[in-house]
Amino acid sequence: MMEPVPAMYLQNVQHMLPPQPQAPPAASDACLTIVHSLMCHRQGAVHGGEDETFAKRAIESLVKKLKEKRDELDALIIAVTMSGRRPSKCVTIQRTLDGRLQVAGKKGFPHVIYARLWRWPDLHKNELKHISVCQYAFDLKCDLVCVNPYHYERVISPAPPSRLVKDEFVHDCIQIEGEGGTHTVERKSGWDSGYGCNSSLPTVEHLNKNFWADNPDPPSILQHSSMEQRPPSPILRGQLISPEHWCSVQYFELDHKVGETFKVIAQYREVKIDGYVNPSEPNRFCLGQLSNVHRTEASEKARLHVGKGVKLTLSGEGDVWLECQSQHPVFVQSQYLDKEAKREPGDAVHKIFPGTHLKVFDLHDCYDTIKGKAQKAQSAARAQALAVSGSPEAAHAALQVVGESPKAINPESGTLTRDGMAQINAAANIGVDDLRRMCILRLSFVKGWGPDYHRVNIKYTPCWIEIQLHRALQLLDHVLQWTQMYEAGQDH
């Protein structure tokens, strides 16, 4: 029979056991108790994120806002203390006019602030994508904003240096700086063996032969597929002579153009734009050598950080890849990246981190878009004319523009609704300048612009460049000429 264990041994064993975790607080507990518990789970204390004072003020502010919504406060406590292991509901606060929250003299997007506190201390703006169950995500633009850190996923990580990132994985290399703060893209990983760092680019002879197919209205050429290795079909084969220069680069400081336009001949498939002063290389644009009597102090300081700048590479018939060789991020306006990030054209500015190499322009995609918009504008103009004249064919013509949407076409009368007419007017108002912007890249060094910054326009940034892509502009001119000939034929 076993002898009883002396009490002194039991006490010693109990002292050796790890302390039992305390139960998380409830919404009914005092604010100080809840704040203390949530502070214990913040990440910045270890990884150099928000300082303790800011973190405490931010958490106190949130807890006070949620005291009247106890179910949401309980959801926040459960989400944070259990590290998201248990599903939780939205935790909402009122959206401010500019979408940002001010805490301890600092302003930031609320969902980013709390995601930094409890999940990713090194999080950059707009690296968040909401999960499907979140009903009040920041980018849904509701009156309320969900700040539950476990209702968001991080979607961006910088690409390893010296690797070429396939365009389908571009979401892992860019940071979207646009209205609404975030974008809804799927996180992808992996590398395309067809774009390894040792793969060779097409030759100049290949460039001169790559023109359109004879079909005047070919189907969509660009097909995105992770297994697709075949190059896209050429555009207008034999109908257009290749431009002498493949791009022109203009340099600006604020809204002033500085220096002459720098043109890159087709023989050189790479061009470097940097902050140095070597003017002798035909495919190197050195901004350091350019003088400006109206130069501001902000421009002077920003120019010091351009460094090695960026490298643009022409690939295939007219695709363009960009590599950030500077030690500081650059900010790019690219309609191709907008499409890749599932954003409206012009809705975002893309932050490109140092060492990242990614595709920023696709010629075939640009051409398909330009041609589609031009044809849609034609159809819209015709529908407008028929609607004004009261023709019964107006609704049929409108179908080519708006489709069979019940919001656009009244299903009972078959006539255009007010919404349908607005869509037609918007399509008809697409002008040459709108199409021309699709053939241009804009890039700012060091400083960003857009809704996340006090610079609402690139013309407020201290130093930036505009890259005009000649092959794309040539195709635009061809589309416009074809459109005019088509209209002339219709008139007869």
PDB file of C-alpha atoms in Angstrom, residues 99-327:
ATOM      1  CA  GLY A  99     -11.025  57.318 -43.679  1.00  0.00           C
ATOM      2  CA  ARG A 100      -8.164  57.752 -41.213  1.00  0.00           C
ATOM      3  CA  LEU A 101      -8.049  57.524 -37.435  1.00  0.00           C
ATOM      4  CA  GLN A 102      -6.028  59.895 -35.280  1.00  0.00           C
ATOM      5  CA  VAL A 103      -4.403  58.507 -32.140  1.00  0.00           C
ATOM      6  CA  ALA A 104      -1.832  60.334 -30.019  1.00  0.00           C
ATOM      7  CA  GLY A 105      -1.169  62.839 -32.774  1.00  0.00           C
ATOM      8  CA  LYS A 106      -0.673  60.159 -35.452  1.00  0.00           C
ATOM      9  CA  LYS A 107      -3.043  59.452 -38.327  1.00  0.00           C
ATOM     10  CA  GLY A 108      -3.521  56.126 -40.041  1.00  0.00           C
ATOM     11  CA  PHE A 109      -6.107  53.760 -41.433  1.00  0.00           C
ATOM     12  CA  PRO A 110      -7.839  52.094 -38.473  1.00  0.00           C
ATOM     13  CA  HIS A 111      -7.685  48.522 -39.749  1.00  0.00           C
ATOM     14  CA  VAL A 112      -3.947  48.952 -40.417  1.00  0.00           C
ATOM     15  CA  ILE A 113      -3.270  50.414 -36.964  1.00  0.00           C
ATOM     16  CA  TYR A 114      -4.834  47.488 -35.119  1.00  0.00           C
ATOM     17  CA  ALA A 115      -3.427  44.869 -37.488  1.00  0.00           C
ATOM     18  CA  ARG A 116       0.026  46.268 -36.699  1.00  0.00           C
ATOM     19  CA  LEU A 117      -0.640  46.144 -32.967  1.00  0.00           C
ATOM     20  CA  TRP A 118      -1.829  42.559 -32.790  1.00  0.00           C
ATOM     21  CA  ARG A 119      -0.488  40.788 -35.883  1.00  0.00           C
ATOM     22  CA  TRP A 120       2.144  42.400 -38.138  1.00  0.00           C
ATOM     23  CA  PRO A 121       4.243  45.223 -36.615  1.00  0.00           C
ATOM     24  CA  ASP A 122       6.070  45.801 -39.931  1.00  0.00           C
ATOM     25  CA  LEU A 123       2.860  46.045 -41.939  1.00  0.00           C
ATOM     26  CA  HIS A 124       2.825  48.667 -44.702  1.00  0.00           C
ATOM     27  CA  LYS A 125      -0.242  50.561 -45.814  1.00  0.00           C
ATOM     28  CA  ASN A 126      -2.661  48.653 -48.005  1.00  0.00           C
ATOM     29  CA  GLU A 127      -1.120  45.218 -47.600  1.00  0.00           C
ATOM     30  CA  LEU A 128      -4.412  43.974 -46.217  1.00  0.00           C
ATOM     31  CA  LYS A 129      -7.188  42.036 -47.901  1.00  0.00           C
ATOM     32  CA  HIS A 130     -10.381  41.321 -46.015  1.00  0.00           C
ATOM     33  CA  ILE A 131     -11.664  37.771 -45.620  1.00  0.00           C
ATOM     34  CA  SER A 132     -14.969  36.809 -47.219  1.00  0.00           C
ATOM     35  CA  VAL A 133     -17.027  36.860 -44.002  1.00  0.00           C
ATOM     36  CA  CYS A 134     -16.122  40.467 -43.180  1.00  0.00           C
ATOM     37  CA  GLN A 135     -19.153  42.672 -43.866  1.00  0.00           C
ATOM     38  CA  TYR A 136     -17.613  46.038 -42.964  1.00  0.00           C
ATOM     39  CA  ALA A 137     -14.107  45.787 -44.407  1.00  0.00           C
ATOM     40  CA  PHE A 138     -12.332  49.089 -45.001  1.00  0.00           C
ATOM     41  CA  ASP A 139     -12.354  48.801 -48.786  1.00  0.00           C
ATOM     42  CA  LEU A 140     -16.121  48.121 -48.880  1.00  0.00           C
ATOM     43  CA  LYS A 141     -16.563  51.819 -48.029  1.00  0.00           C
ATOM     44  CA  CYS A 142     -19.407  51.346 -45.545  1.00  0.00           C
ATOM     45  CA  ASP A 143     -20.236  53.907 -42.875  1.00  0.00           C
ATOM     46  CA  LEU A 144     -18.712  51.508 -40.358  1.00  0.00           C
ATOM     47  CA  VAL A 145     -15.195  50.049 -40.579  1.00  0.00           C
ATOM     48  CA  CYS A 146     -14.218  46.633 -39.270  1.00  0.00           C
ATOM     49  CA  VAL A 147     -10.980  46.711 -37.251  1.00  0.00           C
ATOM     50  CA  ASN A 148     -10.942  43.052 -36.237  1.00  0.00           C
ATOM     51  CA  PRO A 149      -7.314  42.158 -37.083  1.00  0.00           C
ATOM     52  CA  TYR A 150      -8.325  38.571 -37.846  1.00  0.00           C
ATOM     53  CA  HIS A 151     -10.776  39.692 -40.522  1.00  0.00           C
ATOM     54  CA  TYR A 152      -7.840  40.651 -42.758  1.00  0.00           C
ATOM     55  CA  GLU A 153      -5.057  38.773 -44.464  1.00  0.00           C
ATOM     56  CA  ARG A 154      -1.666  40.124 -45.452  1.00  0.00           C
ATOM     57  CA  VAL A 155      -1.209  39.829 -49.189  1.00  0.00           C
ATOM     58  CA  ILE A 156       2.147  41.397 -50.011  1.00  0.00           C
ATOM     59  CA  SER A 157       5.753  40.470 -49.439  1.00  0.00           C
ATOM     60  CA  PRO A 158       8.796  41.864 -51.313  1.00  0.00           C
ATOM     61  CA  ALA A 159      10.247  39.659 -54.011  1.00  0.00           C
ATOM     62  CA  PRO A 160      13.727  38.197 -53.566  1.00  0.00           C
ATOM     63  CA  PRO A 161      16.387  40.353 -55.287  1.00  0.00           C
ATOM     64  CA  SER A 162      17.614  39.489 -58.784  1.00  0.00           C
ATOM     65  CA  ARG A 163      14.593  37.342 -59.565  1.00  0.00           C
ATOM     66  CA  LEU A 164      12.039  38.096 -62.231  1.00  0.00           C
ATOM     67  CA  VAL A 165       8.524  37.839 -60.901  1.00  0.00           C
ATOM     68  CA  LYS A 166       5.931  36.468 -63.255  1.00  0.00           C
ATOM     69  CA  ASP A 167       3.130  38.942 -63.888  1.00  0.00           C
ATOM     70  CA  GLU A 168       0.561  36.625 -62.337  1.00  0.00           C
ATOM     71  CA  PHE A 169       2.425  36.833 -59.015  1.00  0.00           C
ATOM     72  CA  VAL A 170       2.830  40.606 -59.100  1.00  0.00           C
ATOM     73  CA  HIS A 171       0.494  40.985 -56.123  1.00  0.00           C
ATOM     74  CA  ASP A 172       3.243  39.693 -53.847  1.00  0.00           C
ATOM     75  CA  CYS A 173       5.598  42.495 -54.885  1.00  0.00           C
ATOM     76  CA  ILE A 174       3.541  45.660 -54.912  1.00  0.00           C
ATOM     77  CA  GLN A 175       1.698  47.779 -52.449  1.00  0.00           C
ATOM     78  CA  ILE A 176      -1.477  49.403 -53.696  1.00  0.00           C
ATOM     79  CA  GLU A 177      -1.887  53.023 -52.702  1.00  0.00           C
ATOM     80  CA  GLY A 178      -5.434  53.845 -53.743  1.00  0.00           C
ATOM     81  CA  GLU A 179      -8.813  54.993 -52.640  1.00  0.00           C
ATOM     82  CA  GLY A 180     -10.304  52.570 -50.164  1.00  0.00           C
ATOM     83  CA  GLY A 181      -6.896  51.539 -48.939  1.00  0.00           C
ATOM     84  CA  THR A 182      -6.873  47.893 -49.922  1.00  0.00           C
ATOM     85  CA  HIS A 183      -7.357  45.691 -52.915  1.00  0.00           C
ATOM     86  CA  THR A 184      -8.938  42.281 -53.276  1.00  0.00           C
ATOM     87  CA  VAL A 185      -6.356  39.974 -54.825  1.00  0.00           C
ATOM     88  CA  GLU A 186      -5.494  36.369 -54.197  1.00  0.00           C
ATOM     89  CA  ARG A 187      -2.129  35.729 -52.593  1.00  0.00           C
ATOM     90  CA  LYS A 188      -0.034  33.556 -54.873  1.00  0.00           C
ATOM     91  CA  SER A 189       3.416  32.106 -54.621  1.00  0.00           C
ATOM     92  CA  GLY A 190       5.856  30.395 -56.895  1.00  0.00           C
ATOM     93  CA  TRP A 191       8.115  31.248 -59.798  1.00  0.00           C
ATOM     94  CA  ASP A 192       7.646  30.856 -63.491  1.00  0.00           C
ATOM     95  CA  SER A 193      10.441  28.832 -65.007  1.00  0.00           C
ATOM     96  CA  GLY A 194       9.972  30.738 -68.259  1.00  0.00           C
ATOM     97  CA  TYR A 195      11.138  33.982 -66.619  1.00  0.00           C
ATOM     98  CA  GLY A 196      14.168  32.852 -64.629  1.00  0.00           C
ATOM     99  CA  CYS A 197      17.018  35.254 -64.045  1.00  0.00           C
ATOM    100  CA  ASN A 198      19.124  33.527 -66.727  1.00  0.00           C
ATOM    101  CA  SER A 199      16.474  33.528 -69.443  1.00  0.00           C
ATOM    102  CA  SER A 200      17.250  35.612 -72.528  1.00  0.00           C
ATOM    103  CA  LEU A 201      14.995  38.310 -73.923  1.00  0.00           C
ATOM    104  CA  PRO A 202      13.853  38.349 -77.568  1.00  0.00           C
ATOM    105  CA  THR A 203      16.237  39.809 -80.137  1.00  0.00           C
ATOM    106  CA  VAL A 204      15.839  43.082 -82.033  1.00  0.00           C
ATOM    107  CA  GLU A 205      15.050  41.082 -85.179  1.00  0.00           C
ATOM    108  CA  HIS A 206      12.189  39.449 -83.302  1.00  0.00           C
ATOM    109  CA  LEU A 207      10.933  42.910 -82.306  1.00  0.00           C
ATOM    110  CA  ASN A 208      10.881  44.104 -85.912  1.00  0.00           C
ATOM    111  CA  LYS A 209       8.852  41.062 -87.001  1.00  0.00           C
ATOM    112  CA  ASN A 210       6.321  41.097 -84.177  1.00  0.00           C
ATOM    113  CA  PHE A 211       3.271  42.805 -85.591  1.00  0.00           C
ATOM    114  CA  TRP A 212      -0.414  42.156 -85.779  1.00  0.00           C
ATOM    115  CA  ALA A 213      -2.237  39.221 -87.260  1.00  0.00           C
ATOM    116  CA  ASP A 214      -4.125  39.902 -90.496  1.00  0.00           C
ATOM    117  CA  ASN A 215      -7.451  39.299 -88.788  1.00  0.00           C
ATOM    118  CA  PRO A 216      -8.907  42.828 -88.334  1.00  0.00           C
ATOM    119  CA  ASP A 217     -10.810  41.775 -85.225  1.00  0.00           C
ATOM    120  CA  PRO A 218      -8.935  38.952 -83.515  1.00  0.00           C
ATOM    121  CA  PRO A 219     -10.128  37.432 -80.268  1.00  0.00           C
ATOM    122  CA  SER A 220      -8.531  38.365 -76.962  1.00  0.00           C
ATOM    123  CA  ILE A 221      -4.850  37.562 -77.319  1.00  0.00           C
ATOM    124  CA  LEU A 222      -3.650  37.558 -73.752  1.00  0.00           C
ATOM    125  CA  GLN A 223      -4.673  34.468 -71.806  1.00  0.00           C
ATOM    126  CA  HIS A 224      -3.421  34.342 -68.202  1.00  0.00           C
ATOM    127  CA  SER A 225      -2.524  30.853 -67.123  1.00  0.00           C
ATOM    128  CA  SER A 226       0.061  29.602 -64.698  1.00  0.00           C
ATOM    129  CA  MET A 227       1.009  26.950 -67.243  1.00  0.00           C
ATOM    130  CA  GLU A 228       1.116  29.246 -70.284  1.00  0.00           C
ATOM    131  CA  GLN A 229       4.628  29.498 -71.754  1.00  0.00           C
ATOM    132  CA  ARG A 230       3.784  30.286 -75.405  1.00  0.00           C
ATOM    133  CA  PRO A 231       4.400  33.944 -76.374  1.00  0.00           C
ATOM    134  CA  PRO A 232       1.302  35.899 -77.473  1.00  0.00           C
ATOM    135  CA  SER A 233       0.471  36.298 -81.146  1.00  0.00           C
ATOM    136  CA  PRO A 234       2.048  39.329 -82.870  1.00  0.00           C
ATOM    137  CA  ILE A 235      -0.046  42.406 -83.612  1.00  0.00           C
ATOM    138  CA  LEU A 236      -0.653  43.794 -87.127  1.00  0.00           C
ATOM    139  CA  ARG A 237       1.975  41.661 -88.803  1.00  0.00           C
ATOM    140  CA  GLY A 238       3.449  43.547 -91.758  1.00  0.00           C
ATOM    141  CA  GLN A 239       0.975  46.458 -91.552  1.00  0.00           C
ATOM    142  CA  LEU A 240       3.005  48.834 -89.348  1.00  0.00           C
ATOM    143  CA  ILE A 241       6.712  49.621 -89.330  1.00  0.00           C
ATOM    144  CA  SER A 242       8.342  49.397 -85.933  1.00  0.00           C
ATOM    145  CA  PRO A 243       8.930  52.827 -84.316  1.00  0.00           C
ATOM    146  CA  GLU A 244      12.500  54.089 -84.320  1.00  0.00           C
ATOM    147  CA  HIS A 245      12.323  54.704 -80.554  1.00  0.00           C
ATOM    148  CA  TRP A 246      10.542  52.349 -78.191  1.00  0.00           C
ATOM    149  CA  CYS A 247       9.988  54.923 -75.424  1.00  0.00           C
ATOM    150  CA  SER A 248      10.389  58.576 -74.445  1.00  0.00           C
ATOM    151  CA  VAL A 249      11.115  59.680 -70.879  1.00  0.00           C
ATOM    152  CA  GLN A 250      10.250  63.129 -69.556  1.00  0.00           C
ATOM    153  CA  TYR A 251      11.409  64.370 -66.150  1.00  0.00           C
ATOM    154  CA  PHE A 252       9.343  66.682 -63.948  1.00  0.00           C
ATOM    155  CA  GLU A 253       9.756  68.488 -60.638  1.00  0.00           C
ATOM    156  CA  LEU A 254       6.296  69.267 -59.314  1.00  0.00           C
ATOM    157  CA  ASP A 255       4.438  70.530 -62.402  1.00  0.00           C
ATOM    158  CA  HIS A 256       7.562  71.802 -64.259  1.00  0.00           C
ATOM    159  CA  LYS A 257       9.170  69.758 -67.029  1.00  0.00           C
ATOM    160  CA  VAL A 258      12.947  69.784 -66.569  1.00  0.00           C
ATOM    161  CA  GLY A 259      15.407  69.143 -69.394  1.00  0.00           C
ATOM    162  CA  GLU A 260      14.826  67.631 -72.794  1.00  0.00           C
ATOM    163  CA  THR A 261      12.806  64.537 -73.579  1.00  0.00           C
ATOM    164  CA  PHE A 262      15.024  61.439 -73.471  1.00  0.00           C
ATOM    165  CA  LYS A 263      14.282  58.970 -76.288  1.00  0.00           C
ATOM    166  CA  VAL A 264      15.487  55.369 -76.339  1.00  0.00           C
ATOM    167  CA  ILE A 265      16.074  53.817 -79.737  1.00  0.00           C
ATOM    168  CA  ALA A 266      14.771  50.311 -80.402  1.00  0.00           C
ATOM    169  CA  GLN A 267      18.321  48.931 -80.555  1.00  0.00           C
ATOM    170  CA  TYR A 268      18.579  49.276 -76.758  1.00  0.00           C
ATOM    171  CA  ARG A 269      16.065  47.127 -74.948  1.00  0.00           C
ATOM    172  CA  GLU A 270      16.954  48.514 -71.526  1.00  0.00           C
ATOM    173  CA  VAL A 271      17.036  52.046 -70.183  1.00  0.00           C
ATOM    174  CA  LYS A 272      18.219  53.189 -66.772  1.00  0.00           C
ATOM    175  CA  ILE A 273      16.918  56.320 -65.084  1.00  0.00           C
ATOM    176  CA  ASP A 274      19.083  57.272 -62.108  1.00  0.00           C
ATOM    177  CA  GLY A 275      20.202  60.243 -60.040  1.00  0.00           C
ATOM    178  CA  TYR A 276      23.797  60.417 -61.277  1.00  0.00           C
ATOM    179  CA  VAL A 277      25.545  62.699 -63.779  1.00  0.00           C
ATOM    180  CA  ASN A 278      26.940  60.481 -66.568  1.00  0.00           C
ATOM    181  CA  PRO A 279      25.409  61.792 -69.833  1.00  0.00           C
ATOM    182  CA  SER A 280      27.401  59.673 -72.297  1.00  0.00           C
ATOM    183  CA  GLU A 281      25.393  56.411 -72.438  1.00  0.00           C
ATOM    184  CA  PRO A 282      22.563  56.369 -75.029  1.00  0.00           C
ATOM    185  CA  ASN A 283      20.326  54.193 -72.858  1.00  0.00           C
ATOM    186  CA  ARG A 284      20.927  55.905 -69.521  1.00  0.00           C
ATOM    187  CA  PHE A 285      19.001  58.982 -68.398  1.00  0.00           C
ATOM    188  CA  CYS A 286      20.889  60.700 -65.556  1.00  0.00           C
ATOM    189  CA  LEU A 287      18.686  63.111 -63.660  1.00  0.00           C
ATOM    190  CA  GLY A 288      21.574  64.462 -61.591  1.00  0.00           C
ATOM    191  CA  GLN A 289      22.880  66.480 -64.518  1.00  0.00           C
ATOM    192  CA  LEU A 290      19.614  68.407 -65.028  1.00  0.00           C
ATOM    193  CA  SER A 291      19.413  71.938 -63.644  1.00  0.00           C
ATOM    194  CA  ASN A 292      16.267  73.847 -62.725  1.00  0.00           C
ATOM    195  CA  VAL A 293      16.292  77.495 -61.648  1.00  0.00           C
ATOM    196  CA  HIS A 294      12.875  76.965 -60.017  1.00  0.00           C
ATOM    197  CA  ARG A 295      13.966  73.877 -58.056  1.00  0.00           C
ATOM    198  CA  THR A 296      12.424  73.682 -54.588  1.00  0.00           C
ATOM    199  CA  GLU A 297      14.042  72.412 -51.421  1.00  0.00           C
ATOM    200  CA  ALA A 298      11.713  69.391 -51.467  1.00  0.00           C
ATOM    201  CA  SER A 299      12.865  68.462 -54.981  1.00  0.00           C
ATOM    202  CA  GLU A 300      16.493  68.949 -54.023  1.00  0.00           C
ATOM    203  CA  LYS A 301      16.144  66.584 -51.058  1.00  0.00           C
ATOM    204  CA  ALA A 302      14.194  63.965 -53.018  1.00  0.00           C
ATOM    205  CA  ARG A 303      16.783  63.939 -55.828  1.00  0.00           C
ATOM    206  CA  LEU A 304      19.455  62.973 -53.297  1.00  0.00           C
ATOM    207  CA  HIS A 305      17.589  59.703 -52.688  1.00  0.00           C
ATOM    208  CA  VAL A 306      17.035  58.655 -56.330  1.00  0.00           C
ATOM    209  CA  GLY A 307      20.370  56.831 -56.353  1.00  0.00           C
ATOM    210  CA  LYS A 308      20.450  53.971 -58.853  1.00  0.00           C
ATOM    211  CA  GLY A 309      16.837  54.694 -59.725  1.00  0.00           C
ATOM    212  CA  VAL A 310      14.997  52.251 -61.944  1.00  0.00           C
ATOM    213  CA  LYS A 311      15.646  50.075 -64.963  1.00  0.00           C
ATOM    214  CA  LEU A 312      13.014  49.573 -67.674  1.00  0.00           C
ATOM    215  CA  THR A 313      13.284  46.548 -69.947  1.00  0.00           C
ATOM    216  CA  LEU A 314      11.454  46.054 -73.230  1.00  0.00           C
ATOM    217  CA  SER A 315      10.278  42.458 -73.607  1.00  0.00           C
ATOM    218  CA  GLY A 316       8.801  40.836 -76.699  1.00  0.00           C
ATOM    219  CA  GLU A 317       6.836  43.143 -78.945  1.00  0.00           C
ATOM    220  CA  GLY A 318       6.152  45.873 -76.428  1.00  0.00           C
ATOM    221  CA  ASP A 319       5.798  44.576 -72.861  1.00  0.00           C
ATOM    222  CA  VAL A 320       7.719  46.542 -70.227  1.00  0.00           C
ATOM    223  CA  TRP A 321       9.289  45.318 -66.995  1.00  0.00           C
ATOM    224  CA  LEU A 322      10.519  47.586 -64.222  1.00  0.00           C
ATOM    225  CA  GLU A 323      13.250  46.962 -61.657  1.00  0.00           C
ATOM    226  CA  CYS A 324      13.619  49.241 -58.620  1.00  0.00           C
ATOM    227  CA  GLN A 325      17.391  49.592 -58.164  1.00  0.00           C
ATOM    228  CA  SER A 326      17.104  52.506 -55.742  1.00  0.00           C
ATOM    229  CA  GLN A 327      17.387  52.054 -51.986  1.00  0.00           C
TER     230      GLN A 327
END
